[in-house]
Amino acid sequence: MSTRDWPLWEVFVRARRGLSHVHAGSLHAPDAEMALRNARDLYTRRGEGVSLWVVKASDIEASTPDERDPFFDPAADKIYRHPTFYDVPEGVEHL
Amino acid sequence: MTDRPLLDYTLGLADDALVSAQRMGWWISRAPELEEDVALANIGLDQLGQARTLLTYAGELEQEGRTEDDLAYLRDDREFRNVKLVERPMTDFGVAMARLLLFSTYQLHLYRALSASSDATLSGIAAKAVKEVTYHVDHATHWVLRLGDGTAGSHARMQVALDAEWPYVDELFTPLDPTLTRLVADPSALRDPVLTDVRRVVAEATLAMPEVAPALGGGRQGLHTEHLGHLLAEMQHLHRSHPGATW
Amino acid sequence: MSYHWYRGHVYGNDFGTDAPAQDGQAPAHDEQAFAALLADEDRIEPRDDMPEAYRKSLIRQIAQHAHSEIIGMQPEGNWISRAPSLRRKAILMAKVQDEAGHGLYLYAAAETLGVDRADLVDQLHSGRQKYSSIFNYPTLTWADVGAIGWLVDGAAITNQVPLCRCSYGPYARAMVRVCKEESFHQRQGFEILHTLSHGTTGQKAMAQDAVNRYWWPSLMMFGPPDDDSPNSARSMAWGIKRFSNDELRQRFVDMTVPQSEALGLTLPDPDLRWNDERGHYDYGDIDFTELFEVIKGNGPCNAERMAHKRGAHEAGAWVREAADAYADKHARRTEGAA
Ligand SMILES: [Fe+2]
Ligand SMILES: [Fe+2]
């Protein structure tokens, strides 16, 4: 009885102008056109969005937890990339 | 004094939407996929919303203090003004999509024209509905394409569905009462634009335009198929069992 | 009494034994990293290393939860065509639609654990996975729609709010979305009953009858008593479950009793009374043998619910196949044109 599923799509919603698209969830659809429409019906029916992206889940390349340390740890000690690293003399503004 | 032709016209649009929503509601929990349950519920809700504002306006036109619920629940089938297209059973997905294509394409052109009406209430209702119905046309189009140009089996089924709906298309274009021609959209003027749109989808879906004779109309005069009585019996039974109750 | 066969009768709750592995073999896994994440109250995310038992247990729980949302569409869907006003019809359609959405969000959460929705749906259809027993009760009158919203959605929310902090990220996020949408469900149910209980004599009787029938099954939704709930401790340790069955049930009773007074309806339990010492309402013994029977398949509507679900799935097969075929053709055409 098992039938092949329609492919899985990831849905990204822009809540309002000025904001980025944010991952909202996923759904199944036979193709991109239907995925977009299903996303509209499923993820914006309470007025949650003004723009939608759908991406086939299998097209997403993701970093793995194994790669976490070499990927992300080296960024941890570069504190000079953050403005709070620098001392600003009292009274200096707009800096 | 009640403008009877305008009231009947408004009831016609309202009943089309109401009866259609009633049929659409059946699909929630029965669609081919979960995503489609959600989509069809959205379409049914849009139609129900249209029906409610139109019935409320019909009540105002009638000037007898009847509410949307009085009109929906306390009229008999001979008083309903919907076309026969929407009242027949709709338990096959191919039929549902064929009918949605025909009906929503008709509604789209009708509401577009009506949004220019000098009747401010109707033009307001129509302008809002145009957006909703545009999406319904889009949804139906996408499905008719997929079913028509899908498998050999789905192609055959879709053709059967389209052929079965076709006799009821003619009634959509019933001419307007002559007293209304300057006020509202005339359905008989919509035949060409509606059929042009439908023909394009049918061709792209690799289907054939049906060559079947139109069924006799009469819905706008309250002459319906036997199906409407059953639909209303189900819809109205609870409301009528408790006269005067609030819900 | 033993409850080891007690599977999936509560949505958002879990009592079963593990289903057979869904796919592949368990990868070697780093106990310590997983334990550290749990200890920090950090979320586990899909591709993290996790114990196979945790993964399987989550799949089963989330799937059962999803199935419950979907089967739960039926008892209320039963009244869409007969809703007594157009306003109520619209609300009910939107509510039943939401439940389809909830099922969808949850299946998607389960899929992040490496299973396919189609397989989970097959397991529901073949009876290998269960859904909440509450949905095997019939909706005999319109007031049942109110009782389901007020009591069943109320119990579900009590269960689900803590799941928004569940250790598995995708499940927790799905629950956040679900809980946001649920809040209108309970209110509309309460409103239905409130209107009925302040309506005609016939309407009030209808409301009371519905509450009488749905009260005990709602309490059963929280599952067996804590001493008979074998997997609870493990689920708690894993951060999947935050409160015990009895704690949640008590919370629900405490919340609901004052609401019933506001409704002017009684709850069918002569032992229900405020206990000053405990600071909670006491309630009578729950007859779990009834639940037993319903879970075994002998409830009033088990066969109908499954027939409806399977029937819709089978009737839609040609549509799903057509859409696949169309997508394949068009992918080929686009490639050919490129
Ligand atoms: Fe739900
Ligand atoms: Fe709900």
XYZ file of C-alpha atoms and ligand atoms in Angstrom:
682
model
C 0.000 0.000 0.000
C 3.022 2.196 0.495
C 3.132 5.022 -1.997
C 5.994 7.276 -2.839
C 5.712 10.623 -1.115
C 5.721 13.827 -3.042
C 9.091 15.508 -2.418
C 9.695 17.524 0.723
C 10.046 21.312 0.472
C 11.338 23.813 2.995
C 9.312 26.983 3.351
C 10.705 30.445 4.105
C 8.409 33.328 4.928
C 9.075 37.071 4.914
C 6.800 38.321 7.678
C 6.832 41.893 6.467
C 8.816 44.176 4.228
C 12.234 44.982 5.648
C 12.727 41.536 7.176
C 14.535 38.506 5.817
C 12.800 35.314 4.873
C 12.812 32.971 7.842
C 12.364 29.210 7.838
C 8.765 28.447 8.768
C 8.507 24.688 8.232
C 8.122 22.171 5.480
C 5.529 20.428 3.365
C 5.107 17.932 0.559
C 4.272 18.916 -2.989
C 4.700 17.329 -6.405
C 6.554 20.312 -7.873
C 7.706 23.850 -7.156
C 4.539 25.574 -8.327
C 2.345 23.494 -6.066
C 4.834 23.779 -3.225
C 4.566 27.554 -3.356
C 0.788 27.407 -3.305
C 0.679 24.866 -0.520
C 3.063 27.061 1.438
C 0.713 29.998 1.012
C -2.234 27.964 2.229
C -0.407 26.359 5.094
C 2.013 28.947 6.450
C 0.388 32.314 5.746
C -3.302 31.756 6.428
C -3.207 34.013 9.476
C -1.510 36.816 7.619
C 1.989 35.669 8.614
C 3.710 36.672 5.397
C 4.168 38.979 2.433
C 6.610 36.839 0.477
C 7.459 33.147 0.239
C 10.348 30.970 -0.847
C 10.197 27.215 -1.250
C 13.327 25.117 -1.625
C 13.442 21.419 -2.318
C 14.785 19.903 0.898
C 17.133 17.638 -1.037
C 18.772 20.699 -2.637
C 19.960 22.067 0.697
C 23.584 21.449 1.563
C 24.005 21.599 5.328
C 26.992 21.513 7.628
C 27.096 18.437 9.828
C 27.524 18.285 13.582
C 30.871 16.505 12.958
C 32.149 19.591 11.239
C 30.969 21.842 14.021
C 34.301 22.262 15.744
C 36.467 23.060 12.695
C 33.668 25.145 11.199
C 32.650 27.274 14.099
C 35.123 27.129 16.969
C 37.895 29.090 15.220
C 35.584 32.110 15.160
C 35.227 32.104 18.909
C 38.545 33.753 19.813
C 38.496 36.559 17.251
C 37.034 38.950 19.726
C 38.610 41.933 17.981
C 35.861 41.551 15.386
C 33.335 42.898 17.854
C 33.090 46.603 18.673
C 32.927 45.903 22.400
C 36.588 44.791 22.187
C 37.714 48.403 21.925
C 38.017 50.990 24.670
C 36.558 54.352 23.862
C 37.556 57.331 26.034
C 34.777 58.842 28.070
C 32.831 61.567 26.272
C 33.569 60.408 22.741
C 30.332 59.972 20.859
C 29.122 58.602 17.528
C 31.859 55.999 17.480
C -39.758 49.500 -1.949
C -37.794 46.320 -2.501
C -35.931 46.136 -5.780
C -36.901 42.531 -6.504
C -34.618 42.003 -9.519
C -31.613 43.341 -7.599
C -32.513 41.194 -4.606
C -32.764 38.079 -6.785
C -29.488 38.927 -8.469
C -27.753 39.308 -5.112
C -29.318 36.105 -3.815
C -28.117 34.338 -6.942
C -24.510 35.307 -6.264
C -24.888 34.548 -2.561
C -26.450 31.138 -3.109
C -23.832 30.194 -5.699
C -21.146 30.881 -3.125
C -22.999 29.274 -0.217
C -23.889 26.047 -1.969
C -20.384 25.834 -3.368
C -18.879 26.286 0.103
C -21.190 23.586 1.426
C -19.890 21.137 -1.183
C -16.292 22.226 -0.569
C -16.590 21.625 3.171
C -17.115 17.928 2.497
C -13.532 17.686 1.268
C -11.881 18.720 4.515
C -10.409 15.386 5.748
C -11.030 13.685 2.394
C -8.532 15.371 0.035
C -5.837 13.394 -1.803
C -3.115 14.855 0.429
C -3.017 16.796 3.668
C -1.787 19.903 1.894
C -4.894 19.777 -0.265
C -7.179 19.473 2.770
C -5.774 22.810 3.856
C -6.064 24.377 0.395
C -9.669 23.313 -0.163
C -10.643 24.531 3.279
C -9.218 27.941 2.381
C -11.243 28.039 -0.813
C -14.409 26.940 0.983
C -13.862 29.617 3.614
C -13.480 32.309 0.958
C -16.715 31.197 -0.678
C -18.531 31.084 2.619
C -17.290 34.581 3.422
C -18.625 35.851 0.099
C -21.951 34.164 0.745
C -22.258 35.771 4.158
C -21.682 39.345 3.028
C -23.945 38.862 0.019
C -26.739 37.335 2.105
C -26.466 40.138 4.605
C -26.829 42.620 1.775
C -29.753 40.656 0.352
C -31.406 40.944 3.745
C -30.966 44.719 3.618
C -32.378 44.905 0.107
C -35.361 42.841 1.149
C -36.138 45.169 4.079
C -37.824 42.493 6.146
C -35.123 42.269 8.774
C -33.847 38.873 7.703
C -30.251 38.023 8.622
C -27.707 35.947 6.721
C -28.781 32.939 8.780
C -32.492 33.503 8.175
C -31.811 33.509 4.480
C -29.432 30.560 4.515
C -31.384 28.314 6.845
C -35.024 29.220 6.473
C -35.557 29.288 2.736
C -36.623 26.159 0.858
C -34.995 24.952 -2.302
C -37.567 26.680 -4.532
C -36.384 29.984 -3.057
C -32.704 29.327 -3.685
C -31.305 31.194 -6.679
C -28.008 29.375 -7.318
C -27.004 27.789 -10.605
C -27.237 24.012 -10.910
C -23.499 23.740 -11.574
C -22.666 24.136 -7.891
C -25.394 22.043 -6.282
C -24.717 18.598 -7.657
C -22.592 16.127 -5.660
C -18.844 16.732 -5.805
C -17.132 13.716 -4.320
C -14.623 13.040 -7.085
C -11.490 15.163 -7.097
C -11.558 15.502 -10.872
C -15.140 16.770 -10.723
C -14.213 19.120 -7.904
C -11.374 20.659 -9.891
C -13.296 20.805 -13.182
C -16.150 22.552 -11.427
C -13.860 24.897 -9.530
C -12.200 25.892 -12.791
C -15.533 26.634 -14.456
C -17.173 28.272 -11.503
C -14.271 30.377 -10.288
C -13.420 31.560 -13.804
C -17.028 32.676 -14.119
C -16.932 34.305 -10.690
C -13.695 36.066 -11.534
C -15.097 37.754 -14.618
C -18.369 38.486 -12.920
C -16.831 40.031 -9.827
C -14.383 42.008 -11.924
C -17.234 43.572 -13.853
C -19.280 44.000 -10.717
C -16.507 45.836 -8.924
C -17.262 48.722 -11.293
C -20.961 48.704 -10.364
C -22.593 51.903 -9.192
C -24.049 49.889 -6.313
C -21.383 50.654 -3.740
C -22.048 47.614 -1.560
C -21.894 45.146 -4.419
C -18.838 46.764 -5.917
C -17.085 46.601 -2.554
C -17.943 42.942 -2.033
C -16.871 42.157 -5.596
C -13.540 43.963 -5.321
C -12.595 41.910 -2.279
C -13.816 38.694 -3.858
C -11.783 39.231 -7.039
C -8.572 38.584 -5.095
C -9.938 35.428 -3.519
C -11.359 34.042 -6.707
C -8.169 34.761 -8.639
C -6.489 32.318 -6.319
C -9.248 29.743 -6.799
C -8.817 29.917 -10.557
C -5.098 29.465 -10.097
C -5.577 26.447 -7.856
C -8.082 24.793 -10.158
C -5.906 25.515 -13.194
C -2.882 23.871 -11.634
C -4.865 20.761 -10.818
C -6.636 20.501 -14.150
C -3.220 20.670 -15.821
C -1.802 17.970 -13.596
C -4.761 15.654 -13.889
C -5.265 16.229 -17.615
C -1.593 15.933 -18.468
C -0.681 13.416 -15.749
C -1.155 9.690 -16.303
C -3.284 8.084 -18.997
C -5.792 7.157 -16.316
C -5.990 10.648 -14.840
C -6.343 12.133 -18.315
C -9.364 9.937 -19.006
C -10.909 10.677 -15.618
C -10.425 14.397 -15.991
C -12.072 14.350 -19.398
C -15.059 12.478 -17.985
C -15.309 14.997 -15.160
C -15.147 17.957 -17.501
C -17.764 16.451 -19.798
C -20.058 15.839 -16.831
C -19.830 19.445 -15.668
C -20.134 20.993 -19.072
C -23.926 20.867 -19.570
C -24.268 23.176 -16.572
C -21.944 25.883 -17.899
C -24.552 27.449 -20.137
C -26.741 28.456 -17.216
C -23.970 30.648 -15.829
C -24.637 33.080 -18.655
C -28.351 33.547 -18.041
C -29.221 37.066 -19.225
C -29.792 39.756 -16.684
C -33.170 41.222 -15.821
C -33.417 44.221 -18.186
C -33.981 46.673 -15.340
C -30.531 45.907 -13.968
C -28.377 46.293 -17.052
C -27.017 49.688 -16.119
C -26.373 48.704 -12.517
C -24.612 45.355 -12.298
C -22.567 42.908 -14.346
C -24.509 41.043 -17.008
C -23.637 37.324 -16.966
C -24.582 36.889 -20.605
C -21.728 39.220 -21.536
C -19.244 36.922 -19.802
C -19.604 33.918 -22.073
C -16.700 34.808 -24.347
C -14.126 35.859 -21.757
C -14.943 32.900 -19.491
C -14.881 30.313 -22.251
C -11.690 31.777 -23.676
C -9.929 31.332 -20.349
C -11.312 27.843 -19.863
C -10.409 26.805 -23.389
C -6.794 27.809 -22.823
C -6.510 25.669 -19.677
C -8.305 22.735 -21.267
C -5.953 22.817 -24.246
C -2.841 23.078 -22.113
C -4.101 20.173 -20.047
C -4.249 18.139 -23.303
C -8.004 17.738 -22.819
C -10.749 18.258 -25.347
C -13.448 20.889 -25.076
C -16.624 18.932 -24.338
C -19.183 18.697 -27.077
C -22.290 18.116 -25.057
C -25.613 19.879 -25.140
C -26.427 22.313 -22.352
C -28.799 21.156 -19.640
C -31.911 23.194 -19.061
C -31.293 26.025 -16.648
C -33.755 27.342 -14.125
C -31.670 27.615 -10.989
C -32.013 31.392 -10.978
C -35.802 30.893 -10.875
C -35.588 28.277 -8.139
C -35.929 25.258 -10.410
C -33.174 22.973 -9.201
C -31.931 19.430 -9.473
C -33.098 16.943 -6.853
C -29.718 17.235 -5.179
C -30.291 20.676 -3.730
C -33.132 19.523 -1.484
C -30.857 16.960 0.150
C -28.027 19.432 0.522
C -30.342 21.907 2.234
C -31.958 19.243 4.406
C -28.553 18.457 5.826
C -27.424 22.060 6.101
C -30.620 23.414 7.634
C -31.818 20.578 9.829
C -30.242 21.587 13.132
C -31.027 25.258 12.762
C -34.668 24.516 11.981
C -35.008 22.025 14.840
C -34.610 24.862 17.349
C -36.769 27.706 16.070
C -35.608 31.093 17.253
C -32.547 29.791 19.082
C -29.206 31.610 19.046
C -26.050 29.695 18.316
C -3.175 -3.646 35.933
C -0.524 -3.497 33.319
C -0.347 -0.756 30.768
C 2.542 -1.946 28.677
C 0.345 -2.213 25.565
C -0.853 1.271 26.102
C 0.219 2.998 22.968
C -0.417 6.434 21.698
C -3.754 7.147 23.172
C -2.766 10.642 24.133
C -1.528 13.124 21.726
C 1.590 14.824 22.790
C 2.131 12.000 25.250
C 3.799 8.667 24.979
C 3.481 5.307 26.669
C 4.349 2.668 24.148
C 7.188 0.356 23.507
C 9.520 1.142 20.680
C 8.485 0.298 17.171
C 10.963 -1.631 15.030
C 13.805 0.485 13.687
C 12.635 2.693 10.854
C 15.709 2.598 8.703
C 19.368 1.717 8.586
C 21.466 0.795 11.577
C 22.139 2.988 14.524
C 25.260 5.082 14.095
C 27.862 4.894 16.804
C 26.990 7.694 19.115
C 28.682 9.948 21.577
C 26.862 9.482 24.915
C 28.661 12.338 26.541
C 27.983 14.984 23.942
C 24.296 14.108 24.008
C 24.148 14.102 27.798
C 25.947 17.444 27.877
C 23.439 19.016 25.526
C 20.550 17.740 27.637
C 22.198 18.919 30.840
C 22.637 22.411 29.407
C 18.948 22.416 28.405
C 20.254 22.881 24.878
C 18.077 21.624 22.060
C 18.924 18.484 20.150
C 18.811 19.223 16.430
C 18.144 16.842 13.524
C 21.628 15.887 12.491
C 23.015 15.638 15.998
C 24.329 12.417 17.305
C 21.595 10.918 19.484
C 20.857 7.583 21.136
C 18.889 5.311 18.851
C 16.306 4.764 21.581
C 15.759 8.535 21.848
C 15.298 8.807 18.110
C 12.857 5.917 17.918
C 10.908 7.056 20.895
C 10.559 10.533 19.397
C 9.494 9.184 16.030
C 6.805 7.127 17.659
C 5.555 9.930 19.853
C 5.557 12.587 17.151
C 3.918 10.239 14.641
C 1.178 9.315 17.108
C 0.687 12.962 17.820
C 0.444 13.748 14.101
C -1.987 10.876 13.497
C -4.171 12.177 16.318
C -4.385 15.630 14.777
C -5.415 14.107 11.467
C -7.954 11.606 12.794
C -9.163 14.393 15.065
C -10.436 16.209 11.984
C -13.213 13.653 11.597
C -15.403 14.006 14.678
C -15.672 17.754 14.227
C -15.687 17.551 10.456
C -18.869 15.561 10.976
C -20.645 18.842 11.837
C -19.281 21.195 9.180
C -22.207 20.534 6.864
C -24.741 21.004 9.673
C -23.290 23.875 11.703
C -26.281 25.855 12.940
C -25.140 29.286 11.770
C -22.876 30.493 8.997
C -20.548 32.066 11.535
C -20.185 28.718 13.317
C -19.684 26.972 9.998
C -16.792 29.278 9.127
C -15.185 28.872 12.557
C -15.501 25.104 12.398
C -14.044 24.876 8.904
C -11.092 26.985 10.002
C -10.633 24.866 13.095
C -10.691 21.522 11.332
C -8.332 22.999 8.758
C -5.958 23.980 11.544
C -5.878 20.370 12.725
C -4.754 19.284 9.252
C -2.018 21.899 9.554
C -0.995 20.566 12.969
C -0.697 17.064 11.582
C 1.422 18.444 8.797
C 3.809 20.353 11.060
C 4.231 17.262 13.197
C 4.837 14.848 10.340
C 7.482 17.281 9.132
C 9.110 17.247 12.581
C 9.145 13.441 12.511
C 10.694 13.483 9.058
C 13.736 15.325 10.389
C 14.493 12.090 12.247
C 14.888 10.174 9.008
C 11.443 8.709 8.347
C 9.076 9.428 5.494
C 5.581 10.747 6.017
C 4.245 8.134 3.610
C 5.661 5.372 5.822
C 4.160 6.867 8.948
C 0.793 7.201 7.246
C 1.051 3.576 6.134
C 1.713 2.547 9.716
C -1.411 4.389 10.792
C -3.454 2.747 8.062
C -2.211 -0.708 8.930
C -2.856 -0.158 12.628
C 0.795 -0.410 13.654
C 0.731 3.139 14.965
C -2.127 4.573 16.982
C -3.842 7.868 17.526
C -5.546 9.402 20.514
C -8.505 7.311 21.680
C -10.574 10.394 22.324
C -11.297 10.594 18.610
C -12.981 7.214 18.668
C -15.955 8.789 20.403
C -18.807 9.981 18.189
C -20.016 13.568 17.906
C -23.715 12.962 18.367
C -24.926 16.530 18.735
C -23.745 20.023 17.904
C -22.825 20.524 21.541
C -20.161 17.852 21.116
C -18.292 20.288 18.902
C -18.293 22.689 21.834
C -17.255 19.990 24.287
C -14.394 18.899 22.063
C -13.115 22.445 21.725
C -13.381 23.172 25.401
C -12.330 19.852 26.944
C -10.391 17.935 24.309
C -8.483 20.898 22.919
C -8.140 22.129 26.498
C -6.548 18.860 27.588
C -4.395 18.839 24.477
C -3.121 22.346 25.210
C -2.299 21.376 28.804
C -0.229 18.548 27.395
C 1.307 20.503 24.585
C 2.423 23.722 26.227
C 5.268 21.953 28.069
C 6.234 20.266 24.799
C 7.181 23.688 23.433
C 10.268 23.251 25.637
C 10.896 19.659 24.608
C 14.535 18.722 24.053
C 14.100 17.964 20.365
C 14.220 21.250 18.447
C 11.909 20.470 15.504
C 9.239 18.985 17.779
C 9.435 21.960 20.135
C 9.176 24.426 17.250
C 6.215 22.589 15.754
C 4.519 22.729 19.148
C 5.061 26.468 19.421
C 3.203 26.950 16.171
C 0.501 24.461 17.163
C -0.067 26.018 20.586
C -0.406 29.471 19.048
C -3.164 28.165 16.805
C -4.824 26.040 19.499
C -5.721 28.965 21.695
C -8.659 29.880 19.464
C -9.857 26.278 19.423
C -10.498 26.078 23.114
C -12.159 29.477 23.207
C -14.548 28.756 20.381
C -15.552 25.510 22.133
C -16.171 27.361 25.366
C -18.177 29.979 23.491
C -20.357 27.321 21.833
C -21.167 25.756 25.190
C -21.713 29.116 26.832
C -24.204 30.106 24.158
C -26.003 26.772 24.451
C -26.155 26.776 28.212
C -27.667 30.269 28.112
C -30.045 29.355 25.306
C -33.252 27.343 25.200
C -33.923 24.418 27.534
C -33.207 22.053 24.688
C -29.890 23.708 23.971
C -28.814 23.640 27.586
C -29.676 19.959 27.873
C -27.645 19.320 24.748
C -24.640 21.095 26.260
C -24.870 19.224 29.557
C -25.191 15.886 27.779
C -22.081 16.583 25.725
C -20.041 17.545 28.776
C -21.264 14.437 30.575
C -20.037 12.263 27.753
C -16.710 14.012 27.105
C -15.521 14.709 30.647
C -14.102 11.296 31.562
C -12.580 10.550 28.167
C -10.855 13.946 28.381
C -9.282 13.026 31.716
C -8.131 9.750 30.179
C -6.300 11.696 27.504
C -3.478 12.268 29.992
C -2.774 8.567 30.090
C -2.458 6.043 32.885
C -1.624 7.050 36.445
C 2.044 7.762 37.074
C 2.721 4.414 38.795
C 1.562 2.628 35.661
C 3.403 4.719 33.157
C 6.541 2.793 32.298
C 8.223 5.144 29.845
C 7.566 8.369 31.661
C 10.776 8.427 33.664
C 12.882 7.897 30.581
C 11.010 10.571 28.629
C 11.543 12.961 31.513
C 15.259 12.226 31.614
C 15.427 12.901 27.908
C 13.664 16.208 28.273
C 10.812 15.083 26.045
C 8.298 15.056 28.851
C 8.391 17.800 31.467
C 5.534 16.845 33.779
C 3.982 13.520 34.745
C 0.571 12.353 33.530
C -1.023 12.951 36.902
C 0.499 16.411 37.249
C -0.885 17.450 33.889
C -4.268 15.887 34.608
C -4.468 17.781 37.890
C -3.530 21.007 36.157
C -6.321 20.429 33.644
C -8.910 19.679 36.329
C -7.926 22.759 38.327
C -8.238 24.941 35.266
C -11.490 23.432 34.033
C -13.668 23.276 37.138
C -14.004 27.069 37.529
C -14.706 27.331 33.797
C -17.543 24.818 34.129
C -19.044 27.048 36.815
C -18.862 30.015 34.474
C -20.625 27.909 31.887
C -23.354 26.936 34.307
C -22.742 23.272 33.520
C -21.885 20.470 35.909
C -19.095 17.950 35.565
C -20.239 14.335 36.000
C -18.126 13.473 39.035
C -19.708 13.417 42.507
C -16.251 13.306 44.102
C -15.109 16.517 42.507
C -14.386 19.091 45.216
C -11.774 21.613 46.251
C -9.159 20.294 48.645
C -7.799 23.161 50.709
C -4.924 21.131 52.048
C -3.636 20.114 48.655
C -4.591 23.380 47.016
C -6.133 21.340 44.198
C -9.430 19.807 43.190
C -9.905 16.161 44.132
C -11.587 14.017 41.531
C -13.036 10.530 41.398
C -11.446 7.336 40.135
C -11.033 7.097 36.419
C -12.367 3.907 34.873
C -9.437 2.969 32.715
C -11.043 -0.286 31.606
C -13.157 1.722 29.187
C -10.043 3.291 27.727
C -8.614 -0.210 27.486
C -11.430 -1.293 25.244
C -11.287 1.782 23.062
C -7.558 1.372 22.524
C -8.017 -2.293 21.669
C -10.249 -1.145 18.849
C -13.603 -1.680 20.520
C -14.505 1.984 20.890
C -17.634 3.412 19.355
C -15.992 4.718 16.160
C -12.604 3.022 15.687
C -13.656 1.234 12.523
C -15.332 4.308 11.028
C -12.350 6.564 11.676
C -9.932 4.202 10.004
C -12.259 3.472 7.101
C -12.697 7.187 6.481
C -8.966 7.831 6.569
C -8.001 4.857 4.413
C -10.837 5.549 2.033
C -9.713 9.125 1.427
C -6.129 8.000 0.944
C -7.062 5.328 -1.573
C -9.479 7.600 -3.416
C -6.684 10.139 -3.796
C -4.063 7.742 -5.153
C -4.785 8.571 -8.797
C -4.399 12.273 -8.043
C -1.054 11.865 -6.327
C 0.197 9.680 -9.161
C -0.991 12.154 -11.781
C 0.828 15.004 -10.061
C 4.027 12.948 -9.940
C 3.728 12.045 -13.596
C 3.143 15.664 -14.548
C 6.143 16.814 -12.502
C 8.357 14.183 -14.158
C 7.218 15.140 -17.637
C 7.815 18.800 -16.998
C 11.204 18.281 -15.417
C 12.177 16.355 -18.555
C 10.739 19.027 -20.831
C 12.638 21.771 -19.027
C 15.844 19.770 -19.234
C 15.227 19.084 -22.904
C 14.743 22.774 -23.582
C 17.877 23.821 -21.696
Fe -4.495 20.462 17.025
Fe -7.174 21.920 18.183
